[in-house]
Amino acid sequence: MNDYYKMRYYKTRYLFLCFFLLAQLAIGQDHLTINGLITDAKTGETLPFATVVFVGNESVGTTTDFDGIYILDSKWGTDSIQASFVGYQSKTFAIQKDVKKQEINFQLEEEGFTLVTAEVKAKKQRYRRKENPAVALMKKVIANKDNNRIQSQDFYEYEKYEKMELSLNNITEEFRQKKQLKNFQFLFNYVDTSELNGKPYLPVYIRETASEVYYRKNPAHEKEYRNGIKVTEFDQWINTDNMSLLTDRLYQKIDIYEDNIFMMSKNFISPLSDFAGNAFYRYYIIDTIQYKGMEVIDLAFMPVNKQDIGFKGSLYILNDDSHAVVKAEFGVTKDANINWVNDLLLIQEFEPQDSFWILTRDEIIIDFALSKKANGLFGKRTVMYNNHLFNKERDPAVYRGTVDIIDADDAFKKTDSYWTDMRQEPLSKGEAGIYEMADSLQHVPVFKRTMNILSTLLTGYWSFNQVDMGPVGAFYSFNDVEGFRLRFGGTTTARFNPKLQLEGYAAYGFRDQKWKYAGSLLYSLNGDFNKYPKHHVRFSYQHETNFVGQKLDFVVEDNFLLSFKRGDASKMLFLDTYLAEYLYETNQDIAFNFGFKNQRQTPLGSLSFNTFPAENPESLVALKNIRLSEFKAGLRWAPNQQFIQGHNYRSPIYNRSPIFNAEYSFGAKGLLGGEYQYHKLYVDAFKRFYLPFIGMTNIVLEGGKVWSNGTPYYLLFIPRGNQTFSYKHRSYNLMNYLEFASDSYLSWNIEHFFNGFIFNKIPLLKRLKLREVITFKGVWGRLSDQNNPTINKQLVQFIQNSNGQVETTTLRSKPYMEASVGVLNILKFGRLDLVKRLNYLDAPNVPALFGSKGLGIRFMLQFEF
């Protein structure tokens, strides 16, 4: 299983890679920041949910929080602002345009009438849940939600049209006149203005999908069959599958009636949550109004703690015994502990269908930016539903399987007439022009150069059309054995041949003065080798070094930053590996792989293969090398699995479904020089749990067993040590390489992310938007007598250091354990962990910090919302 936070890195990487113009947008344009307090002029009591807008540009505005405080921050201000609140007279103040930060407080006078259904008393200084009519109303809404939602039906189906659009925002006149954009003036013909916050934006990416959705209540399952997909393509720079996946993850299907709403990889508590809604939110009845011929109650809500990950907004609730939600408008507070999001608006509209309500339109707009004052991206998703059909059961095969979304084979090949028929509303001028504009952009030389530079910086590969050179981060590295190391390599792209991928590299160590090299050939049996699901064969040869106890893929990611290691990091192998692999992935989230490996292993550095031969048990002999022949078979089951495709590996995007892996290996003695026979079985399971209020927990369980007699200890199970200063999720961060060996083991890894639950309540810390994480991991194992070098002297012996101490040992009668507490989101990019090794402190080379043995600090970079 790949590192969880690689996924976070690549998610952000591809989002910003898609838009080269983002690099040109100005960071320091002038902003106008106005803040203040809105109160009742007579009583002095604060007015929550009052509206503040710029006069003449009413789309740019905000609302007060439950303390009556507002902050209006925009570069699109006018010369005055207006405050309004239901039941009060509006008031306007002039703005000093030359003062970039100013405070304007409003004291509003009551109107000369009282609302019939809801009388505003403005008792806002202390919120009470007991005898609060808003809380009582929400309890009725929650109690009736199962009757009102469409899932109350046994079967339903409908047609769905979805439009996902990404745009550059803040397209100012100053930006248009930039010298770098003189060849791109044709782009500005497509500029439009956002209804979210009045910012002008330029659409640059669009994806349309046309689907049929089928639902069955018992057993519950909803399947979406995507018949048509139309997407903006940016040729070789952007992986279309990755882009579609990222937009799917950022804009997942949202059901406001669920307890938890997943968006931008965050778990938002719904204001309609049975369990947590009343504790997490404050509710206020604002007014009773007419909406589409219906009398509805306008109920506002906001998180108790403005920095917690939750929504603010309003619900239109039908004023009758059904208490159905007619319309929902969700946003986020400006203080919410979410990165890269300046603004958000979610709108859902419902219409009655017999005794329940159906969602007819779903729209969400997100304003992404690197900081509050930076330019960035608009992401807009619009979904429309029609032709509903209820209580018609389809063939069971329609609902069968774990995959929720299935794409038709010809989904990307639909004609223009097909899309004209399927669109439930026509594209705007800007949207319709995106496809043509993208094609035009790719013929502009400066665009090509800019995209190539960004691609190199963000992917680590330098593109030469049919060949990509890299990874750049591995061109230079160093270690205790090879010294200064240079490496150069690359891989062919689908432009060279979509079914054939060639890959290779060469490296040279200046201390050991030896060349290392590798090459592989991959042939896809399923079209383009980048496409999912994969079906391919691969043949490779590798002449390369490897740290024993550090898990590495075929292409060694010898990144410069990972060259810095603590302690003795000189136990290495020189490997000559011939490998043949077969991989087959089904559409049902099951993957099979089979392989054969023939490998010669030569000890390098301080590693040695010492043994006492049977014919001379008193004489220590060093073996020159060991040869293996191994067959391997693997199975992976990951319901609704999704990946970000990189050059040499794929990083999974985790969801609420578990992931299971199993792998069996057989060592064939006598085949092509193989010296050992063994059977090895490995299994692991991963599951993520979302917990209301307090974040999410990742749990990984592993286990394995080797059946053998006399297999060298380092070929058994070696727990993943980590001698770098970088924090690694699947490794033991204060364990040395090759410190323990077992032929059977069990391990656990528990990591809980609080998402700011604690720090958001500490005044000095909450402004930094830091987040907390704790981990507890361990491994227990045993080494049977027939594989234990301390019992059988004819086996390859454990390594001893210069003091005669054995550096590799068994786990004896207790598991190895370590725990950590960490801080995430340091300057939005960093994670710092204080790690404590809880036992085996008497072992050699145990790291220490501040005089405390088994204590260390580890750091890593990560990108997340």
Short mmCIF file of C-alpha atoms in Angstrom, two decimals, residues 150-151 153-158 212-225 253 258 392-406 587-589 637 639-640 657:
data_model
loop_
_atom_site.label_atom_id
_atom_site.label_comp_id
_atom_site.label_asym_id
_atom_site.label_seq_id
_atom_site.Cartn_x
_atom_site.Cartn_y
_atom_site.Cartn_z
CA ILE A 150 -35.85 10.15 -2.02
CA GLN A 151 -34.14 7.17 -0.37
CA GLN A 153 -38.48 4.64 -1.96
CA ASP A 154 -37.73 0.97 -2.64
CA PHE A 155 -36.41 1.70 -6.14
CA TYR A 156 -35.75 4.79 -8.18
CA GLU A 157 -33.87 5.86 -11.27
CA TYR A 158 -33.24 9.14 -13.06
CA GLU A 212 -28.27 7.07 -15.65
CA VAL A 213 -28.59 6.37 -11.92
CA TYR A 214 -30.29 3.30 -10.40
CA TYR A 215 -31.10 2.84 -6.71
CA ARG A 216 -32.23 -0.16 -4.70
CA LYS A 217 -33.18 0.19 -1.04
CA ASN A 218 -32.73 -3.38 0.15
CA PRO A 219 -29.89 -4.17 0.09
CA ALA A 220 -29.00 -0.51 -0.34
CA HIS A 221 -26.98 0.29 -3.44
CA GLU A 222 -26.83 3.13 -5.92
CA LYS A 223 -25.13 2.67 -9.29
CA GLU A 224 -24.25 5.38 -11.79
CA TYR A 225 -23.69 4.44 -15.43
CA LYS A 253 -22.08 13.77 -4.38
CA GLU A 258 -26.49 12.46 5.84
CA LYS A 392 -39.54 -0.09 -10.93
CA GLU A 393 -37.17 -2.95 -10.18
CA ARG A 394 -34.46 -3.66 -12.73
CA ASP A 395 -32.49 -6.83 -13.38
CA PRO A 396 -30.34 -7.61 -10.30
CA ALA A 397 -27.23 -7.29 -12.46
CA VAL A 398 -27.88 -3.53 -12.69
CA TYR A 399 -27.24 -3.13 -8.94
CA ARG A 400 -24.60 -5.84 -8.55
CA GLY A 401 -20.93 -5.23 -7.75
CA THR A 402 -18.92 -2.93 -5.53
CA VAL A 403 -18.12 -0.31 -8.18
CA ASP A 404 -20.45 2.68 -7.80
CA ILE A 405 -19.61 4.49 -11.06
CA ILE A 406 -19.20 2.64 -14.36
CA ASN A 587 -13.53 -3.38 -13.14
CA GLN A 588 -14.72 -4.92 -9.88
CA ASP A 589 -11.82 -3.49 -7.85
CA TRP A 637 -9.34 -6.06 -3.23
CA PRO A 639 -13.87 -1.43 -3.41
CA ASN A 640 -14.25 1.71 -5.52
CA SER A 657 -14.11 1.25 1.91
#
